Amino acid sequence: LGGALAVLAATMAELEGWSRTPDATVVFGAPRVADGRLSEWWQSRGMCKKLLRVNTYNDVIHYMPLKTAFSMWEVAGDLMQCASDMEACMKKVPSLMSGGDSLSGSDSHFSTRWDHVCGPESEVIVESAMKGVNADLEQFSLIGGAMAHFIDSCKYGYSFGVLRSDLLAADGFCGASPAGVCGRGLEVPGSAAGAAAPA
């Protein structure tokens, strides 16, 4: 929710002509907040060059909202189906995520209405240590998709991905380092600054 609110706050600052507008908007794991019109508006104002959206490949939140609409009847029907046959339910989840029919038989589909502001030009995808939820539904895991959203875990989630990317080397503002991100020395592949974590 924080990343979505940051994008919307930057939009409001520009739209309403606030005396102080963000120099940059950096968000981690932000869901899609609008349709393509908001993205076009950001592009027309030259704001896309000031937006950085960092996402892990398997973060379920990055793909939200998943469906065009949820009806209470559909959700209740799906819960009843899962309660009666959990194994079948878990096999059906990837199909549901990609737009298959709900478990209760109603027609639902993956939302194509929602877009990320500024599209791929503002996005950096970082490594994820977890199986999760991604556009291709590879290595699908709802639990992993939720865990991949955790920002402050150096074992999985965004800290894991950022530490293994080129973002720290490109950071000219925050002075972030593996030790600073994780609060202690950490062995990070390809990082000269990384040190073995204390036992």
Coordinates of N, CA and C in Angstrom, one line a residue:
L1 N 0.8 -1.2 0.0 CA 0.0 0.0 0.0 C 0.9 1.3 0.0
G2 N 2.0 1.2 0.7 CA 2.9 2.4 0.8 C 3.4 2.9 -0.6
G3 N 3.8 1.9 -1.5 CA 4.2 2.3 -2.8 C 3.1 2.9 -3.6
A4 N 1.9 2.3 -3.5 CA 0.8 2.9 -4.3 C 0.5 4.3 -3.8
L5 N 0.5 4.5 -2.5 CA 0.3 5.9 -1.9 C 1.3 6.8 -2.3
A6 N 2.6 6.4 -2.4 CA 3.7 7.3 -2.8 C 3.5 7.7 -4.3
V7 N 3.1 6.8 -5.1 CA 2.8 7.2 -6.5 C 1.7 8.2 -6.6
L8 N 0.6 7.9 -5.9 CA -0.6 8.8 -5.9 C -0.2 10.2 -5.3
A9 N 0.6 10.2 -4.2 CA 1.0 11.5 -3.6 C 1.8 12.3 -4.6
A10 N 2.7 11.7 -5.3 CA 3.5 12.4 -6.3 C 2.6 12.9 -7.4
T11 N 1.6 12.2 -7.7 CA 0.6 12.6 -8.7 C -0.1 13.9 -8.2
M12 N -0.6 13.8 -7.0 CA -1.3 14.9 -6.4 C -0.4 16.2 -6.3
A13 N 0.9 16.0 -5.9 CA 1.8 17.1 -5.8 C 1.9 17.8 -7.1
E14 N 2.1 17.1 -8.2 CA 2.2 17.7 -9.5 C 0.9 18.3 -10.0
L15 N -0.2 17.6 -9.8 CA -1.5 18.0 -10.3 C -1.9 19.3 -9.6
E16 N -1.7 19.4 -8.3 CA -2.2 20.5 -7.5 C -1.1 21.6 -7.4
G17 N 0.1 21.4 -8.0 CA 1.1 22.4 -8.0 C 1.6 22.7 -6.6
W18 N 1.9 21.7 -5.8 CA 2.4 21.9 -4.4 C 3.7 22.7 -4.5
S19 N 4.0 23.5 -3.5 CA 5.2 24.3 -3.5 C 6.5 23.4 -3.5
R20 N 6.3 22.2 -3.0 CA 7.5 21.2 -2.9 C 7.0 19.9 -3.5
T21 N 7.5 19.6 -4.7 CA 7.2 18.3 -5.3 C 8.4 17.4 -5.2
P22 N 8.2 16.1 -5.2 CA 9.3 15.1 -5.0 C 10.3 15.3 -6.1
D23 N 11.6 15.2 -5.7 CA 12.7 15.1 -6.6 C 12.7 13.8 -7.4
A24 N 12.3 12.8 -6.6 CA 12.2 11.4 -7.2 C 11.2 10.6 -6.4
T25 N 10.6 9.6 -7.0 CA 9.7 8.7 -6.3 C 10.2 7.3 -6.5
V26 N 10.6 6.7 -5.4 CA 11.2 5.4 -5.4 C 10.2 4.5 -4.6
V27 N 9.7 3.4 -5.2 CA 8.8 2.5 -4.5 C 9.2 1.1 -4.7
F28 N 8.9 0.3 -3.7 CA 9.3 -1.1 -3.6 C 8.0 -1.9 -3.6
G29 N 7.7 -2.8 -4.6 CA 6.6 -3.7 -4.5 C 5.3 -3.0 -4.6
A30 N 5.2 -1.9 -5.4 CA 3.9 -1.2 -5.5 C 2.9 -1.9 -6.4
P31 N 1.7 -2.0 -6.1 CA 0.7 -2.6 -7.0 C 0.3 -1.6 -8.1
R32 N -0.4 -2.1 -9.0 CA -0.9 -1.2 -10.1 C -1.9 -0.3 -9.5
V33 N -1.9 1.0 -9.8 CA -2.8 1.9 -9.2 C -3.8 2.6 -10.1
A34 N -3.7 2.4 -11.4 CA -4.6 3.1 -12.3 C -4.5 2.4 -13.7
D35 N -5.3 3.0 -14.6 CA -5.2 2.4 -16.0 C -4.1 3.2 -16.8
G36 N -4.0 3.0 -18.0 CA -3.0 3.6 -18.9 C -3.1 5.1 -18.9
R37 N -4.2 5.7 -18.6 CA -4.3 7.2 -18.7 C -3.4 7.9 -17.7
L38 N -3.3 7.3 -16.5 CA -2.4 7.9 -15.5 C -1.0 7.8 -16.0
S39 N -0.6 6.7 -16.6 CA 0.7 6.6 -17.1 C 1.0 7.6 -18.2
E40 N 0.1 7.8 -19.1 CA 0.2 8.8 -20.2 C 0.4 10.2 -19.6
W41 N -0.4 10.5 -18.5 CA -0.3 11.8 -17.9 C 1.1 12.0 -17.3
W42 N 1.6 11.0 -16.6 CA 3.0 11.1 -16.1 C 4.0 11.3 -17.2
Q43 N 3.9 10.6 -18.3 CA 4.8 10.7 -19.4 C 4.7 12.1 -20.0
S44 N 3.5 12.7 -20.1 CA 3.3 14.0 -20.7 C 3.9 15.1 -19.9
R45 N 4.1 14.8 -18.6 CA 4.7 15.8 -17.6 C 6.2 15.6 -17.4
G46 N 6.7 14.5 -18.1 CA 8.1 14.2 -17.9 C 8.4 13.7 -16.5
M47 N 7.5 13.1 -15.9 CA 7.7 12.6 -14.5 C 8.2 11.2 -14.5
C48 N 8.1 10.4 -15.6 CA 8.6 9.1 -15.6 C 10.1 9.0 -15.3
K49 N 10.9 10.0 -15.7 CA 12.3 9.9 -15.4 C 12.6 10.1 -14.0
K50 N 11.6 10.5 -13.1 CA 11.8 10.6 -11.7 C 11.1 9.5 -10.9
L51 N 10.7 8.5 -11.6 CA 10.1 7.3 -10.9 C 10.9 6.1 -11.0
L52 N 11.2 5.4 -9.9 CA 11.9 4.1 -9.9 C 11.0 3.1 -9.1
R53 N 10.5 2.1 -9.8 CA 9.7 1.1 -9.2 C 10.6 -0.2 -9.1
V54 N 10.9 -0.6 -7.9 CA 11.7 -1.8 -7.7 C 10.8 -2.9 -7.4
N55 N 10.9 -4.0 -8.1 CA 10.0 -5.2 -7.8 C 10.9 -6.5 -7.8
T56 N 10.5 -7.4 -7.0 CA 11.1 -8.7 -7.1 C 10.2 -9.5 -8.0
Y57 N 10.8 -10.4 -8.7 CA 10.1 -11.2 -9.8 C 8.9 -11.9 -9.3
N58 N 8.9 -12.4 -8.1 CA 7.9 -13.3 -7.6 C 7.0 -12.6 -6.5
D59 N 6.9 -11.3 -6.5 CA 6.1 -10.6 -5.5 C 4.6 -10.5 -6.0
V60 N 3.7 -11.1 -5.2 CA 2.3 -11.1 -5.7 C 1.7 -9.7 -5.7
I61 N 2.2 -8.9 -4.8 CA 1.6 -7.5 -4.7 C 1.8 -6.7 -6.0
H62 N 3.0 -6.9 -6.6 CA 3.3 -6.2 -7.9 C 2.2 -6.5 -9.0
Y63 N 1.6 -7.6 -8.9 CA 0.6 -8.0 -9.9 C -0.9 -7.6 -9.5
M64 N -1.0 -7.0 -8.3 CA -2.4 -6.6 -7.9 C -2.9 -5.4 -8.6
P65 N -4.1 -5.2 -8.8 CA -5.2 -6.2 -8.5 C -5.2 -7.2 -9.6
L66 N -5.5 -8.5 -9.2 CA -5.4 -9.6 -10.1 C -6.5 -9.7 -11.0
K67 N -7.7 -9.6 -10.5 CA -9.0 -9.8 -11.3 C -9.7 -8.5 -11.5
T68 N -10.5 -8.4 -12.5 CA -11.2 -7.2 -12.8 C -12.1 -6.9 -11.6
A69 N -12.8 -7.8 -11.0 CA -13.7 -7.6 -9.9 C -13.9 -8.9 -9.2
F70 N -14.1 -8.8 -7.9 CA -14.4 -9.9 -7.0 C -15.8 -9.7 -6.6
S71 N -16.6 -10.7 -6.7 CA -18.0 -10.7 -6.0 C -17.9 -11.5 -4.8
M72 N -18.7 -11.1 -3.8 CA -18.7 -11.8 -2.5 C -19.2 -13.2 -2.7
W73 N -20.1 -13.4 -3.7 CA -20.6 -14.8 -3.9 C -19.5 -15.7 -4.5
E74 N -18.7 -15.1 -5.4 CA -17.6 -15.9 -6.0 C -16.6 -16.3 -4.9
V75 N -16.2 -15.3 -4.0 CA -15.2 -15.6 -3.0 C -15.7 -16.6 -2.0
A76 N -17.0 -16.5 -1.6 CA -17.6 -17.4 -0.7 C -17.7 -18.8 -1.3
G77 N -18.0 -18.9 -2.6 CA -18.1 -20.2 -3.3 C -16.7 -20.8 -3.4
D78 N -15.7 -20.0 -3.7 CA -14.3 -20.6 -3.7 C -13.9 -21.1 -2.4
L79 N -14.2 -20.4 -1.3 CA -13.8 -20.8 0.0 C -14.5 -22.1 0.4
M80 N -15.7 -22.3 0.0 CA -16.5 -23.5 0.3 C -15.8 -24.7 -0.5
Q81 N -15.5 -24.4 -1.7 CA -14.8 -25.5 -2.5 C -13.5 -25.9 -1.9
C82 N -12.7 -24.9 -1.5 CA -11.4 -25.2 -0.9 C -11.6 -26.0 0.4
A83 N -12.5 -25.6 1.2 CA -12.8 -26.3 2.5 C -13.1 -27.8 2.2
S84 N -13.8 -28.1 1.1 CA -14.2 -29.5 0.9 C -13.1 -30.3 0.2
D85 N -12.2 -29.7 -0.5 CA -11.1 -30.4 -1.2 C -9.9 -29.5 -1.4
M86 N -9.1 -29.4 -0.3 CA -7.9 -28.5 -0.3 C -6.9 -28.9 -1.4
E87 N -6.7 -30.2 -1.6 CA -5.7 -30.6 -2.7 C -6.1 -30.1 -4.1
A88 N -7.4 -30.2 -4.4 CA -7.9 -29.7 -5.7 C -7.8 -28.2 -5.8
C89 N -8.1 -27.6 -4.6 CA -8.1 -26.1 -4.6 C -6.6 -25.6 -4.9
M90 N -5.6 -26.2 -4.3 CA -4.3 -25.8 -4.5 C -3.8 -26.0 -5.9
K91 N -4.3 -27.0 -6.5 CA -4.0 -27.3 -8.0 C -4.6 -26.3 -8.9
K92 N -5.7 -25.7 -8.5 CA -6.5 -24.8 -9.3 C -6.0 -23.3 -9.2
V93 N -5.3 -23.0 -8.1 CA -4.9 -21.6 -7.8 C -4.1 -21.0 -9.0
P94 N -3.1 -21.6 -9.6 CA -2.4 -20.9 -10.7 C -3.4 -20.6 -11.9
S95 N -4.4 -21.4 -12.2 CA -5.3 -21.1 -13.2 C -6.2 -19.9 -12.8
L96 N -6.6 -19.9 -11.5 CA -7.4 -18.7 -11.1 C -6.6 -17.4 -11.2
M97 N -5.3 -17.5 -10.9 CA -4.5 -16.2 -10.9 C -4.3 -15.7 -12.4
S98 N -4.3 -16.6 -13.3 CA -4.1 -16.2 -14.7 C -5.4 -16.0 -15.4
G99 N -6.5 -16.1 -14.8 CA -7.7 -15.7 -15.4 C -8.7 -16.9 -15.6
G100 N -8.4 -18.1 -15.1 CA -9.3 -19.2 -15.2 C -10.6 -18.9 -14.4
D101 N -11.6 -19.8 -14.7 CA -12.8 -19.7 -13.9 C -12.6 -19.9 -12.5
S102 N -13.4 -19.3 -11.6 CA -13.3 -19.5 -10.2 C -13.7 -20.9 -9.9
L103 N -13.3 -21.3 -8.7 CA -13.6 -22.7 -8.3 C -15.1 -23.0 -8.3
S104 N -15.9 -21.9 -8.0 CA -17.4 -22.1 -7.9 C -18.0 -22.0 -9.3
G105 N -17.2 -21.8 -10.4 CA -17.7 -21.9 -11.7 C -18.1 -20.6 -12.4
S106 N -17.9 -19.5 -11.6 CA -18.3 -18.2 -12.3 C -17.1 -17.7 -13.2
D107 N -17.4 -16.9 -14.1 CA -16.4 -16.5 -15.1 C -15.6 -15.3 -14.6
S108 N -14.3 -15.4 -14.3 CA -13.5 -14.3 -13.9 C -12.3 -14.3 -14.7
H109 N -11.6 -13.2 -14.8 CA -10.4 -13.2 -15.6 C -9.3 -12.2 -15.0
F110 N -8.1 -12.4 -15.4 CA -7.0 -11.6 -15.0 C -7.2 -10.2 -15.5
S111 N -7.0 -9.2 -14.7 CA -7.3 -7.8 -15.1 C -6.3 -7.3 -16.0
T112 N -6.7 -6.8 -17.2 CA -5.8 -6.1 -18.1 C -6.1 -4.6 -18.1
R113 N -7.0 -4.2 -17.2 CA -7.4 -2.8 -17.1 C -6.3 -2.0 -16.4
W114 N -5.7 -2.6 -15.4 CA -4.7 -1.9 -14.5 C -3.3 -1.9 -15.1
D115 N -2.6 -0.8 -15.0 CA -1.2 -0.7 -15.5 C -0.4 -0.1 -14.4
H116 N 0.9 -0.4 -14.5 CA 1.9 0.3 -13.6 C 2.2 1.7 -14.3
V117 N 2.3 2.7 -13.5 CA 2.6 4.0 -13.9 C 4.0 4.0 -14.6
C118 N 4.0 4.5 -15.8 CA 5.3 4.6 -16.6 C 5.7 3.3 -17.2
G119 N 5.0 2.2 -16.9 CA 5.3 0.9 -17.5 C 6.7 0.4 -17.3
P120 N 7.3 -0.4 -18.2 CA 8.6 -1.0 -17.9 C 9.7 0.0 -17.9
E121 N 9.6 1.2 -18.4 CA 10.7 2.2 -18.4 C 11.1 2.6 -17.0
S122 N 10.1 2.5 -16.1 CA 10.4 2.9 -14.7 C 10.7 1.8 -13.8
E123 N 10.8 0.6 -14.3 CA 10.8 -0.6 -13.4 C 12.2 -1.3 -13.4
V124 N 12.6 -1.7 -12.3 CA 13.8 -2.6 -12.1 C 13.3 -3.8 -11.4
I125 N 13.5 -5.0 -12.0 CA 13.2 -6.3 -11.4 C 14.4 -6.8 -10.8
V126 N 14.3 -7.1 -9.5 CA 15.5 -7.7 -8.8 C 15.2 -9.2 -8.4
E127 N 16.3 -9.9 -8.1 CA 16.2 -11.3 -7.9 C 15.3 -11.6 -6.6
S128 N 14.7 -12.7 -6.6 CA 13.9 -13.2 -5.5 C 14.4 -14.5 -5.1
A129 N 14.4 -14.8 -3.8 CA 14.9 -16.1 -3.2 C 13.7 -17.1 -3.1
M130 N 12.5 -16.6 -3.4 CA 11.3 -17.4 -3.1 C 10.6 -17.8 -4.4
K131 N 10.0 -19.0 -4.4 CA 9.0 -19.2 -5.4 C 7.9 -18.3 -5.1
G132 N 7.1 -17.9 -6.1 CA 6.0 -17.0 -5.8 C 5.0 -16.8 -6.9
V133 N 4.6 -15.6 -7.1 CA 3.6 -15.3 -8.2 C 4.3 -14.3 -9.2
N134 N 4.3 -14.7 -10.4 CA 4.9 -13.9 -11.5 C 4.0 -14.0 -12.7
A135 N 4.3 -13.1 -13.7 CA 3.4 -13.1 -14.8 C 3.3 -14.4 -15.6
D136 N 4.4 -15.2 -15.5 CA 4.4 -16.4 -16.2 C 3.9 -17.6 -15.4
L137 N 3.6 -17.3 -14.1 CA 3.1 -18.4 -13.2 C 4.1 -19.5 -13.1
E138 N 5.4 -19.2 -13.2 CA 6.5 -20.2 -13.0 C 6.8 -20.4 -11.5
Q139 N 7.0 -21.6 -11.1 CA 7.4 -21.9 -9.7 C 6.3 -21.2 -8.8
F140 N 5.1 -21.5 -9.0 CA 4.0 -20.8 -8.3 C 3.9 -21.2 -6.9
S141 N 3.8 -20.2 -6.0 CA 3.6 -20.4 -4.6 C 3.0 -19.1 -4.0
L142 N 1.7 -19.2 -3.5 CA 1.1 -18.0 -2.8 C 1.9 -17.5 -1.6
I143 N 2.3 -18.5 -0.8 CA 3.1 -18.1 0.4 C 4.4 -17.4 0.0
G144 N 5.1 -18.0 -1.0 CA 6.3 -17.4 -1.4 C 6.1 -16.0 -2.0
G145 N 4.9 -15.9 -2.7 CA 4.6 -14.6 -3.3 C 4.4 -13.5 -2.3
A146 N 3.8 -13.9 -1.1 CA 3.6 -12.9 0.0 C 5.0 -12.7 0.6
M147 N 5.8 -13.7 0.9 CA 7.1 -13.5 1.5 C 8.0 -12.7 0.7
A148 N 7.9 -12.8 -0.6 CA 8.8 -12.0 -1.5 C 8.5 -10.5 -1.4
H149 N 7.3 -10.2 -0.9 CA 7.0 -8.7 -0.7 C 7.6 -8.1 0.5
F150 N 8.2 -8.9 1.4 CA 8.8 -8.3 2.6 C 10.0 -7.5 2.3
I151 N 10.0 -6.3 2.7 CA 11.0 -5.3 2.3 C 12.3 -5.5 3.1
D152 N 12.2 -5.9 4.4 CA 13.4 -5.8 5.2 C 14.0 -7.2 5.5
S153 N 13.8 -8.2 4.7 CA 14.4 -9.5 5.0 C 15.6 -9.6 4.0
C154 N 16.7 -9.8 4.6 CA 17.9 -10.0 3.8 C 18.0 -11.5 3.3
K155 N 17.1 -12.4 3.8 CA 17.2 -13.8 3.3 C 16.2 -14.0 2.2
Y156 N 15.2 -13.1 2.0 CA 14.3 -13.2 0.9 C 13.6 -11.8 0.8
G157 N 12.9 -11.6 -0.2 CA 12.2 -10.3 -0.4 C 13.1 -9.2 -1.0
Y158 N 12.8 -8.0 -0.8 CA 13.4 -6.9 -1.5 C 14.8 -6.6 -1.1
S159 N 15.1 -6.7 0.2 CA 16.5 -6.5 0.6 C 17.4 -7.6 0.0
F160 N 17.0 -8.8 -0.1 CA 17.7 -9.9 -0.7 C 18.0 -9.5 -2.2
G161 N 16.9 -9.1 -2.9 CA 17.1 -8.7 -4.3 C 17.9 -7.5 -4.6
V162 N 17.7 -6.5 -3.8 CA 18.5 -5.2 -3.9 C 20.0 -5.5 -3.7
L163 N 20.3 -6.3 -2.7 CA 21.7 -6.6 -2.4 C 22.4 -7.4 -3.5
R164 N 21.7 -8.0 -4.3 CA 22.2 -8.9 -5.4 C 22.1 -8.2 -6.7
S165 N 21.7 -6.9 -6.7 CA 21.5 -6.2 -8.0 C 22.6 -5.1 -8.1
D166 N 22.5 -4.3 -9.2 CA 23.4 -3.2 -9.4 C 22.9 -1.9 -8.7
L167 N 21.7 -1.9 -8.0 CA 21.1 -0.7 -7.5 C 22.0 0.0 -6.5
L168 N 22.7 -0.8 -5.6 CA 23.6 -0.2 -4.6 C 24.7 0.5 -5.2
A169 N 25.3 0.0 -6.3 CA 26.4 0.6 -7.0 C 25.9 1.9 -7.6
A170 N 24.7 2.0 -8.1 CA 24.2 3.1 -8.8 C 23.6 4.2 -7.8
D171 N 23.5 3.9 -6.5 CA 22.9 4.8 -5.6 C 23.9 5.9 -5.3
G172 N 23.5 7.1 -5.7 CA 24.3 8.3 -5.4 C 23.7 9.2 -4.3
F173 N 22.6 8.8 -3.7 CA 21.9 9.7 -2.8 C 21.9 9.1 -1.4
C174 N 21.6 7.8 -1.2 CA 21.4 7.3 0.1 C 22.6 6.7 0.8
G175 N 23.6 6.4 0.0 CA 24.8 5.8 0.6 C 24.5 4.4 1.1
A176 N 23.6 3.7 0.6 CA 23.2 2.3 1.1 C 24.4 1.3 0.8
S177 N 24.5 0.4 1.7 CA 25.5 -0.7 1.6 C 24.9 -1.9 2.1
P178 N 25.5 -3.1 1.8 CA 25.0 -4.3 2.4 C 25.0 -4.3 4.0
A179 N 26.0 -3.7 4.6 CA 26.0 -3.6 6.1 C 24.8 -2.7 6.5
G180 N 24.6 -1.6 5.8 CA 23.6 -0.6 6.2 C 22.2 -1.2 5.9
V181 N 22.0 -1.9 4.9 CA 20.7 -2.5 4.5 C 20.3 -3.5 5.5
C182 N 21.2 -4.4 5.9 CA 20.9 -5.5 6.8 C 21.2 -5.2 8.2
G183 N 21.8 -4.1 8.5 CA 22.2 -3.8 9.9 C 23.4 -4.5 10.4
R184 N 24.1 -5.3 9.6 CA 25.3 -6.0 10.0 C 26.0 -6.4 8.7
G185 N 27.2 -6.8 8.8 CA 27.9 -7.3 7.7 C 27.2 -8.6 7.1
L186 N 27.2 -8.7 5.8 CA 26.5 -9.8 5.2 C 27.3 -10.3 4.0
E187 N 27.4 -11.5 3.8 CA 28.1 -12.1 2.6 C 27.1 -12.0 1.5
V188 N 27.5 -11.1 0.5 CA 26.6 -10.9 -0.7 C 27.5 -11.2 -1.9
P189 N 27.0 -12.2 -2.7 CA 27.8 -12.5 -3.9 C 28.0 -11.3 -4.8
G190 N 29.3 -11.1 -5.2 CA 29.7 -10.0 -6.0 C 29.8 -8.7 -5.3
S191 N 29.8 -8.7 -4.0 CA 29.9 -7.4 -3.2 C 31.2 -7.4 -2.5
A192 N 32.1 -6.3 -2.8 CA 33.3 -6.2 -2.2 C 33.1 -5.7 -0.7
A193 N 32.0 -5.1 -0.4 CA 31.7 -4.5 0.9 C 31.2 -5.6 1.8
G194 N 30.7 -6.7 1.3 CA 30.1 -7.7 2.1 C 31.1 -8.5 3.0
A195 N 30.7 -8.8 4.2 CA 31.5 -9.5 5.1 C 30.7 -10.7 5.7
A196 N 31.3 -11.7 6.2 CA 30.5 -12.8 6.7 C 29.7 -12.4 7.9
A197 N 28.5 -12.8 7.9 CA 27.6 -12.5 9.0 C 28.0 -13.2 10.3
P198 N 27.9 -12.5 11.4 CA 28.4 -13.1 12.7 C 27.6 -14.3 13.0
A199 N 28.2 -15.2 13.7 CA 27.5 -16.5 14.1 C 26.6 -16.2 15.3

